[in-house]
Tab-separated table of C-alpha atoms in Angstrom:
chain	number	residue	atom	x	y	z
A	1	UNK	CA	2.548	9.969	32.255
A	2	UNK	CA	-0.025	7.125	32.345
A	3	UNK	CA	2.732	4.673	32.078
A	4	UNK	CA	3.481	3.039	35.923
A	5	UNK	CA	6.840	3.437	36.957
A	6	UNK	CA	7.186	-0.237	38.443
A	7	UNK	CA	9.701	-2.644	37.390
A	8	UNK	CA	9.107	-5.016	34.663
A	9	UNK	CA	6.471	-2.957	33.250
A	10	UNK	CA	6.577	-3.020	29.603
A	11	UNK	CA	4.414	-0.734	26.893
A	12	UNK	CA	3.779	-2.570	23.691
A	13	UNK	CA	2.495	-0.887	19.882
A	14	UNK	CA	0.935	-2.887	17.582
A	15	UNK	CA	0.157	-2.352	14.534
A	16	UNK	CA	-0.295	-4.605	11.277
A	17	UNK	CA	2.129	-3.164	8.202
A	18	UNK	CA	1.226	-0.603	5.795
A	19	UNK	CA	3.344	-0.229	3.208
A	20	UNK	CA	6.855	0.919	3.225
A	21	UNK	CA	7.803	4.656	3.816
A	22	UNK	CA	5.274	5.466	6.481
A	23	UNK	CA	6.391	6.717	10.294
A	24	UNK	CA	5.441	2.910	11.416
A	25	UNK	CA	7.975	1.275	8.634
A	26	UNK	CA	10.838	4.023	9.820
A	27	UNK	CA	10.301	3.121	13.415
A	28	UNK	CA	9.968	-0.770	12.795
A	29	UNK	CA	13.177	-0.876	10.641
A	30	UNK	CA	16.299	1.836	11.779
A	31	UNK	CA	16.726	-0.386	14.921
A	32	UNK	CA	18.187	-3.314	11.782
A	33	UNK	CA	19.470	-6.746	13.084
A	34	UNK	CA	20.994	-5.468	16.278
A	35	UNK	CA	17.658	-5.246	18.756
A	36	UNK	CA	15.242	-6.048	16.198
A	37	UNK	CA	13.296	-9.279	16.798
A	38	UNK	CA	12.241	-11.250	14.052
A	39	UNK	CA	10.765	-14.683	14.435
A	40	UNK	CA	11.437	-16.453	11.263
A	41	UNK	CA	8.880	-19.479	11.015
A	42	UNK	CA	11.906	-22.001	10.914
A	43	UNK	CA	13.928	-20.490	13.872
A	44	UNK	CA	10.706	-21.224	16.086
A	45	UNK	CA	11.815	-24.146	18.360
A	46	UNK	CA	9.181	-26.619	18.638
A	47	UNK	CA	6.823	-26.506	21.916
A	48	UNK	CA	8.389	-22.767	22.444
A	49	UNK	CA	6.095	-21.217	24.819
A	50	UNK	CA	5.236	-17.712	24.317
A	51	UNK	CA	6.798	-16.539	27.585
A	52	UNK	CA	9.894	-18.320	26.233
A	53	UNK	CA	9.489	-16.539	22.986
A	54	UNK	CA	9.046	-13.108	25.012
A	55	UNK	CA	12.064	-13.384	27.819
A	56	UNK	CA	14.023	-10.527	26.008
A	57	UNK	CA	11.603	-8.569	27.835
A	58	UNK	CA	13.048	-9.355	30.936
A	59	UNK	CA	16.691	-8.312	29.642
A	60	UNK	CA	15.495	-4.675	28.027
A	61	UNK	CA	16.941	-1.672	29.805
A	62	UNK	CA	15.092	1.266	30.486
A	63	UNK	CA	13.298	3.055	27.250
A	64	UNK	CA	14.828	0.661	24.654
A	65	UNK	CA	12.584	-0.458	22.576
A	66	UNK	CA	12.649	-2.965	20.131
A	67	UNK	CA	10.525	-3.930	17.037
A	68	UNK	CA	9.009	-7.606	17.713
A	69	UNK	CA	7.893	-9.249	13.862
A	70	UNK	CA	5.367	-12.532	14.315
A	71	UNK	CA	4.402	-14.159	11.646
A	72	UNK	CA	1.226	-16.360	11.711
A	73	UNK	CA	2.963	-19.563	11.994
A	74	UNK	CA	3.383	-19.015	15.569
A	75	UNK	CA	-0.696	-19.215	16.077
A	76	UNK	CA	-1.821	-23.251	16.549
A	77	UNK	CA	-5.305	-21.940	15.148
A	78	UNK	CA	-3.348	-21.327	11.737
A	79	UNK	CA	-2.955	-25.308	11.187
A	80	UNK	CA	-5.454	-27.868	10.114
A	81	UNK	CA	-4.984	-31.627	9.549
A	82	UNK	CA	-4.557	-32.590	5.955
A	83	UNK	CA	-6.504	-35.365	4.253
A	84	UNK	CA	-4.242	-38.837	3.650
A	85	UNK	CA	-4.244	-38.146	-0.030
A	86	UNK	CA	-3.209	-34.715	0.092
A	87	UNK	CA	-0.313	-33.624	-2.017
A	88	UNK	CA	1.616	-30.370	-1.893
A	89	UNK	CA	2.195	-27.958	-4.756
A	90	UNK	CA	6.026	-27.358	-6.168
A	91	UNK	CA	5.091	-23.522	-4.275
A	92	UNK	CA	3.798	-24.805	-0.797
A	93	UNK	CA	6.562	-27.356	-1.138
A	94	UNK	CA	9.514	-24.194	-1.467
A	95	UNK	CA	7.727	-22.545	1.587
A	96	UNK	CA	7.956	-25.844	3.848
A	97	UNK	CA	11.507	-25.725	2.980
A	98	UNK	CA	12.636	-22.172	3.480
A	99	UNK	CA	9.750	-21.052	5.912
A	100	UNK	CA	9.998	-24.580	8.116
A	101	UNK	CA	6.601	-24.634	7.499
A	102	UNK	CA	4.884	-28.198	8.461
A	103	UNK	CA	1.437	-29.673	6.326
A	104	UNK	CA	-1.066	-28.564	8.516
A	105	UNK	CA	0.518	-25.199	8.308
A	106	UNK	CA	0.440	-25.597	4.419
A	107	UNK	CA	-3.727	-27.505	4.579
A	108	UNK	CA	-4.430	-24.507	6.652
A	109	UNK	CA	-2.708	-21.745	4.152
A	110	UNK	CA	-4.648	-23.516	0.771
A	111	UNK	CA	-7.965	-23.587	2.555
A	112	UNK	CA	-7.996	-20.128	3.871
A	113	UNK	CA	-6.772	-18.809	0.682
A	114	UNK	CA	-10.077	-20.723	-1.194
A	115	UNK	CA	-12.164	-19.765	1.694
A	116	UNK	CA	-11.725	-16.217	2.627
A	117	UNK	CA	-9.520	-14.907	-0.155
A	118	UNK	CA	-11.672	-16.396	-2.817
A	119	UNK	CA	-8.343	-17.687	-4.656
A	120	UNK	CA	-6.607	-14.513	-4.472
A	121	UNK	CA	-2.978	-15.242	-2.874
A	122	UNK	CA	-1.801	-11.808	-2.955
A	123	UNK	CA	-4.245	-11.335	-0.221
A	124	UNK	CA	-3.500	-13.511	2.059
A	125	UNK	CA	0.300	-12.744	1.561
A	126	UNK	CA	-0.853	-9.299	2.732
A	127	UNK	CA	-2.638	-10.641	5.538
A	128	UNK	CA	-0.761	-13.404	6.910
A	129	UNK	CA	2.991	-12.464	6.088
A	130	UNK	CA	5.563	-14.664	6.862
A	131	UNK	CA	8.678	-12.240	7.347
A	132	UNK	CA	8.623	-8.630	8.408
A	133	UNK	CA	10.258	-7.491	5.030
A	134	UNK	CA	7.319	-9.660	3.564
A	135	UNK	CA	4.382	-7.932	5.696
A	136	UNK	CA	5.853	-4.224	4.660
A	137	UNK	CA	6.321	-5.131	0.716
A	138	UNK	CA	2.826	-6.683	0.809
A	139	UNK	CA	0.849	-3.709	1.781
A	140	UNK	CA	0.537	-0.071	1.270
A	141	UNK	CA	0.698	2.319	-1.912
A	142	UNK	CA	4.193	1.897	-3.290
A	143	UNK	CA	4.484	3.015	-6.685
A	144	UNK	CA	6.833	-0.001	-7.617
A	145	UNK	CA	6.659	-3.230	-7.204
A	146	UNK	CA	8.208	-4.304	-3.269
A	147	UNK	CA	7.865	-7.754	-3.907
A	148	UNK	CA	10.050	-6.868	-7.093
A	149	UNK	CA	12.175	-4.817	-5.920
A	150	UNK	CA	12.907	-7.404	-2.580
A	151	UNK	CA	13.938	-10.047	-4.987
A	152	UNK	CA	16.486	-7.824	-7.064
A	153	UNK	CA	17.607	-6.941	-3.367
A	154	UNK	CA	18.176	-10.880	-2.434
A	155	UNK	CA	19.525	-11.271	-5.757
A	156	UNK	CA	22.479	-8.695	-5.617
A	157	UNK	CA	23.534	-9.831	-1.930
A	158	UNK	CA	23.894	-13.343	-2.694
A	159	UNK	CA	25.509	-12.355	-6.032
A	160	UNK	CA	27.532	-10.687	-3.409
A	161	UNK	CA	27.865	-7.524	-6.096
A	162	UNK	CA	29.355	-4.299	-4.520
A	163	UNK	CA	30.830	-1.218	-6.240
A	164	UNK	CA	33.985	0.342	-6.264
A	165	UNK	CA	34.011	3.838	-4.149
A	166	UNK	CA	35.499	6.985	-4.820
A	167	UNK	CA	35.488	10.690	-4.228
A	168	UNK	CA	36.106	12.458	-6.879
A	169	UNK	CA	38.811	15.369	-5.973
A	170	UNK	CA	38.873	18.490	-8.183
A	171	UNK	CA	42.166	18.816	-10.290
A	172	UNK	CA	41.619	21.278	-13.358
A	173	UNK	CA	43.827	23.094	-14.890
A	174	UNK	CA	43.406	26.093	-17.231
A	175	UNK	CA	43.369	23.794	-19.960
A	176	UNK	CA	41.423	21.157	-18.305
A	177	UNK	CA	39.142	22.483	-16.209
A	178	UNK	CA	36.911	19.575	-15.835
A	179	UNK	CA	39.903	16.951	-14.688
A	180	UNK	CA	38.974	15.122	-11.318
A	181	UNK	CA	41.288	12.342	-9.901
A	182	UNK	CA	39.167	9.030	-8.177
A	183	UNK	CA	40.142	8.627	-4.595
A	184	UNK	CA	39.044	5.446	-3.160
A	185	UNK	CA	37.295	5.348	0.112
A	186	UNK	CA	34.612	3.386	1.747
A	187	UNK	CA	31.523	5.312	1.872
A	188	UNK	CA	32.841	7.548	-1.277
A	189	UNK	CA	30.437	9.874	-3.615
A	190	UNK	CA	30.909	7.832	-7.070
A	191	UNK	CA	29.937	4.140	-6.454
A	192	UNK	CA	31.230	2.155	-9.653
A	193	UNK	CA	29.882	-1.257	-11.407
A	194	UNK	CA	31.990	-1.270	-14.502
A	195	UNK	CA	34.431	1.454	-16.047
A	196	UNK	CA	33.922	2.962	-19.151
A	197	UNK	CA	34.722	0.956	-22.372
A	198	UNK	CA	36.193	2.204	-25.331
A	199	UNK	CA	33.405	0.986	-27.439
A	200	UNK	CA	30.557	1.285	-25.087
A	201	UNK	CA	27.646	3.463	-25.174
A	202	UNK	CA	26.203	5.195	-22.346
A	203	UNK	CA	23.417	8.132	-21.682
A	204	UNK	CA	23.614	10.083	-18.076
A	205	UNK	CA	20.390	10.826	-16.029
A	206	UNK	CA	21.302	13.789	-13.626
A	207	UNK	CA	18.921	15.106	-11.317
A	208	UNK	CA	19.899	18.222	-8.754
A	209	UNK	CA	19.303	19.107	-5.241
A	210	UNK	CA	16.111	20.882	-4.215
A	211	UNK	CA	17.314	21.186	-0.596
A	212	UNK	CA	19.527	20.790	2.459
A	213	UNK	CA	18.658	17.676	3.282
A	214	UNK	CA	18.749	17.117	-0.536
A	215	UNK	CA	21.002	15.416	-2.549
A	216	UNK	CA	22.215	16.027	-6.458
A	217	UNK	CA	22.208	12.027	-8.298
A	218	UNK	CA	23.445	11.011	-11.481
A	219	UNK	CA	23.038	7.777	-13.131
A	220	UNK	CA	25.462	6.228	-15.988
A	221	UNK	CA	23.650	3.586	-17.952
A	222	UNK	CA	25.469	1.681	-20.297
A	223	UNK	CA	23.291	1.032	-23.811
A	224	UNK	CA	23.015	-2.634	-24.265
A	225	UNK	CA	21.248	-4.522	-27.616
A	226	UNK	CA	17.636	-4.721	-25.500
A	227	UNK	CA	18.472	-2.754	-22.013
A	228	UNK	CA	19.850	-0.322	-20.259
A	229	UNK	CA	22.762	-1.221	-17.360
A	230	UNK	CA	23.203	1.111	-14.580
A	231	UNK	CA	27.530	1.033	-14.263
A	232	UNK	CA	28.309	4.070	-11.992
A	233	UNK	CA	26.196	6.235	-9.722
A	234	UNK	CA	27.568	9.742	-8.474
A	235	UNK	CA	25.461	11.174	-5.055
A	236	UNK	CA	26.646	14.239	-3.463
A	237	UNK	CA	25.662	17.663	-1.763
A	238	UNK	CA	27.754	20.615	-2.240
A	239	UNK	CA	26.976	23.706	-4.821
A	240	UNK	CA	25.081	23.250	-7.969
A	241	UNK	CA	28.367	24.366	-9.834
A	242	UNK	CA	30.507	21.933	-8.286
A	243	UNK	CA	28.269	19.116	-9.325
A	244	UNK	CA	27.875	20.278	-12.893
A	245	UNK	CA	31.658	19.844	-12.990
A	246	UNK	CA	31.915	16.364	-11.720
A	247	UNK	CA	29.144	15.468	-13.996
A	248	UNK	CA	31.347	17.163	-17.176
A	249	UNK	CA	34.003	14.490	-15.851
A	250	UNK	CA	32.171	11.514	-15.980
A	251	UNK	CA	30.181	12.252	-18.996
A	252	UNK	CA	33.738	12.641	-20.789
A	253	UNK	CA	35.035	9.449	-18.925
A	254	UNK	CA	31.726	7.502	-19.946
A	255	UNK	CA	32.612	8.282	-23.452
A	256	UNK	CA	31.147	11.025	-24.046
A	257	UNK	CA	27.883	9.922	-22.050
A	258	UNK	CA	24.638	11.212	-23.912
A	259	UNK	CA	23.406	13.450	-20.585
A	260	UNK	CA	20.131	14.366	-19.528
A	261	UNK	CA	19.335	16.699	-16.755
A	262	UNK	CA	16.538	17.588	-15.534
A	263	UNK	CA	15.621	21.418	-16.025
A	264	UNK	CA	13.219	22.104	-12.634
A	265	UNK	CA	14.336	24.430	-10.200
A	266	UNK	CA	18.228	24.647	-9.471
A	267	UNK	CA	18.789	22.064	-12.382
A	268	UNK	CA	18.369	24.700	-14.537
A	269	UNK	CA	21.686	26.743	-13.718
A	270	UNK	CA	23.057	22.361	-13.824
A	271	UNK	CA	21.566	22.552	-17.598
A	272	UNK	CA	22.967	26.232	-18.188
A	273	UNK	CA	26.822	25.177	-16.948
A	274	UNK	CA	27.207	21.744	-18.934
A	275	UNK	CA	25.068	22.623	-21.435
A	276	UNK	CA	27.936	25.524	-22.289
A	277	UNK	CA	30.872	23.133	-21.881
A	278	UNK	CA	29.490	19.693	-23.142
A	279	UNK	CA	28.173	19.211	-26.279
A	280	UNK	CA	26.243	16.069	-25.891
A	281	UNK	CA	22.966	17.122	-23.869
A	282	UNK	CA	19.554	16.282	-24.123
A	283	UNK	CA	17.163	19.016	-26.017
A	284	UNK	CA	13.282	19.356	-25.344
A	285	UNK	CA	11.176	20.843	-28.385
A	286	UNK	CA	9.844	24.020	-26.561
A	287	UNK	CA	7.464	26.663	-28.202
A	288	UNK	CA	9.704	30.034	-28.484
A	289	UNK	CA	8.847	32.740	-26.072
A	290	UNK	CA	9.299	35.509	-29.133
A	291	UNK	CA	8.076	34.300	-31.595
A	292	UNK	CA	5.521	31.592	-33.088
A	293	UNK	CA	8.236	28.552	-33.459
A	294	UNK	CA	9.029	25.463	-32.128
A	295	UNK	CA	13.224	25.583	-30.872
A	296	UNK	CA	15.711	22.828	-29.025
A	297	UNK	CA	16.137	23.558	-25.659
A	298	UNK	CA	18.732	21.782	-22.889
A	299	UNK	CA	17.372	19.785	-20.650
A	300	UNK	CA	14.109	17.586	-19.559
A	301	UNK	CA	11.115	19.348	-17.607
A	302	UNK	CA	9.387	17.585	-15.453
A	303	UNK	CA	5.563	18.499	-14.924
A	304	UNK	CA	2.092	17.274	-13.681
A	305	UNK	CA	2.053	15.667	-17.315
A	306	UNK	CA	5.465	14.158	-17.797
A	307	UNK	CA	5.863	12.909	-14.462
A	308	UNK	CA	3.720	9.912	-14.618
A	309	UNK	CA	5.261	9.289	-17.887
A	310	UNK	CA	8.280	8.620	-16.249
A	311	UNK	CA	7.617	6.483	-13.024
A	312	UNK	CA	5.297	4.698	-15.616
A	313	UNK	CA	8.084	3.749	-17.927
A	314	UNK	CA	10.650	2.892	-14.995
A	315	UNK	CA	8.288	0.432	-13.393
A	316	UNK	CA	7.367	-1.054	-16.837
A	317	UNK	CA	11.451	-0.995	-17.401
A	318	UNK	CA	12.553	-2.611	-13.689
A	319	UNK	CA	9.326	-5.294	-14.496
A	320	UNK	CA	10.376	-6.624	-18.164
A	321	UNK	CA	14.214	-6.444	-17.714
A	322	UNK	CA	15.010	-3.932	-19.758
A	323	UNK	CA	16.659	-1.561	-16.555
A	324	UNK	CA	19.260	-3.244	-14.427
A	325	UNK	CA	20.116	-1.776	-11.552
A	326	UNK	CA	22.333	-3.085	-8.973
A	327	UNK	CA	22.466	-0.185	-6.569
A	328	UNK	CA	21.027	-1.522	-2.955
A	329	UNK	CA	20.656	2.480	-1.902
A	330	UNK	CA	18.418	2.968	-5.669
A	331	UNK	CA	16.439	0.111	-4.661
A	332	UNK	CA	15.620	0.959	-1.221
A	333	UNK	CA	14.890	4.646	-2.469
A	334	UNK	CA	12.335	2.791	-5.323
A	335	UNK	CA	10.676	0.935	-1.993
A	336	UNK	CA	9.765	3.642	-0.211
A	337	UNK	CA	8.138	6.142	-2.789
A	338	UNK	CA	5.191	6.106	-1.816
A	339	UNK	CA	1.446	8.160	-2.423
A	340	UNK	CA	0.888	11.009	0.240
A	341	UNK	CA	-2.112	11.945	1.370
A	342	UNK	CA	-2.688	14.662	-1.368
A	343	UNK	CA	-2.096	11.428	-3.976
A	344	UNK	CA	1.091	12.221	-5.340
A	345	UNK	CA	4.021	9.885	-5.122
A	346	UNK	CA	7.163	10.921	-3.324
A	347	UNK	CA	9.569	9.656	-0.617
A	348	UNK	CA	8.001	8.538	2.463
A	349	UNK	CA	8.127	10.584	5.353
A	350	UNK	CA	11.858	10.348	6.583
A	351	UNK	CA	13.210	9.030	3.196
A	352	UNK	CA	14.946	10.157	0.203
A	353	UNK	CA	14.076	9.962	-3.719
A	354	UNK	CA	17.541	11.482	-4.907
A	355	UNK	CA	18.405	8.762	-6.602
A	356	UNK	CA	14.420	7.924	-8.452
């Protein structure tokens, strides 16, 4: 209501990036390439005035709006003459090539990382980003590592690495109750790196739904000498017995897959319906409600105690190589778990952890 109604009259938000998950992050990135603005450093042509840089303005129709990223090389007070013996560094020389980036740009960058950042170049990064991806990985309380996580992003694009898709279409018999045929299509449930070898090894993470909004995930990882190789990726909704079935399937068709659910909430009716047809589950050592001994029990619990444990171990796994994962969706799911305002990490408000 404070807003004038008078053409040309434009409403502007700004705010510097916090971390990925948060409201701002959802807001800044759903538009994607087609109305977002970003003004790479080496797109900038030179002597573009701001009002040049700003005439989309003039072309907006009524309440669009669309996220505007710039980065500090756009500022003339981020530049300062270099001394006639000054010599770049094989980093600052990368970031004139990629970023455009010109010496006094670079003179400027050195001394106010010396100066005000006492050396510390993670700071500045998180202060003076160059990309909008770069200002949101920089910042906040992710519990994994953005900057990580960005480059295993780049890394699988240019590799230009997809998966195969399928649904996965119930066939069972009497005697084969747990027979599924693979239907290709685009946006299927069972994304697929690699099919199963005949002499490969594999284990099977499986985690249910808690929700509606909730999905059930399950992760084949193929045992290699000194890592583990995510190959196939099932993520679906439906009933907790349908899943259990599908995950039967492709714990047979992964040879067997050594298969882990987790045993929290609905999971364990998951644990209860494989665990009675499939013979290769993980076991917990669990004290015995009767009586004063230790027994095997299906499935993994998750608690205030184990928890940490495991985001602990998948960071230190996705940070020394020994997890590959070349799911973009995984990824982007590992970016935005994030810590809430009671401290616990989760999925950012309007995200997803299914597949963490």
């Amino acid at each position: 209501p404070t807003n004038p109604d008078h053409e040309g009259t434009v409403v502007i938000n700004e705010t510097t990036a916090n971390g990925e998950g948060n409201f701002f992050h959802k807001r800044f990135m759903k538009p994607l390439a087609e109305s977002r603005i970003d003004y790479h450093p080496k797109k900038i042509k030179s002597g573009e005035t701001w009002a040049q840089i700003f005439s989309f303005v003039h072309k907006m129709t009524p309440g669009q709006y669309i996220p505007v990223f710039i980065p500090w090389t756009l500022s003339e007070e981020c530049k300062l003459e270099p001394p006639p013996n000054f010599t770049w560094t094989k980093k600052e020389k990368k970031l004139m090539e990629e970023y455009g980036l010109n010496l006094a740009q670079i003179f400027w960058r050195r001394n106010k990382i010396i100066n005000a950042f006492k050396g510390n170049e993670e700071k500045f990064n998180q202060e003076f980003p160059l990309t909008a991806e770069e200002a949101f990985i920089r910042t906040g309380s992710s519990r994994f590592d953005g900057h990580l996580l960005s480059a295993m992003c780049k890394a699988i694009e240019r590799a230009r690495i997809s998966p195969d898709r399928f649904n996965l279409i119930e066939r069972g018999t009497e005697g084969d109750p747990f027979r599924f045929d693979q239907m290709r299509i685009e946006d299927g449930e069972l994304s697929v790196w690699a099919e199963s070898d005949s002499d490969g090894q594999y284990v099977l993470g499986v985690d249910t739904s808690e929700g509606v909004e909730d999905h059930h995930s399950g992760h084949i990882l193929r045992v290699e000498r000194n890592r583990l190789v995510m190959v196939a990726h099932l993520h679906c909704s439906g009933s907790i017995k349908a899943f259990s079935k599908k995950i039967i399937w492709l714990a047979i068709h992964y040879n067997r897959a050594f298969t882990g659910i987790e045993a929290n909430s609905g999971g364990l009716y998951a644990v209860m319906l494989v665990a009675d047809n499939y013979n290769n589950c993980y076991q917990r050592e669990a004290p015995d409600e009767l009586a004063p001994l230790i027994t095997a029990k299906e499935g993994w619990r998750t608690t205030s105690v184990t928890r940490p444990l495991l985001l602990a171990d998948l960071d230190e796994s996705l940070k020394d190589g020994s997890l590959i994962v070349p799911c973009l969706e995984t990824l982007d799911e590992l970016k935005t778990f994030v810590k809430s305002s009671e401290g616990r990490y989760a999925a950012g408000e309007g995200y997803f952890d299914d597949r963490v």
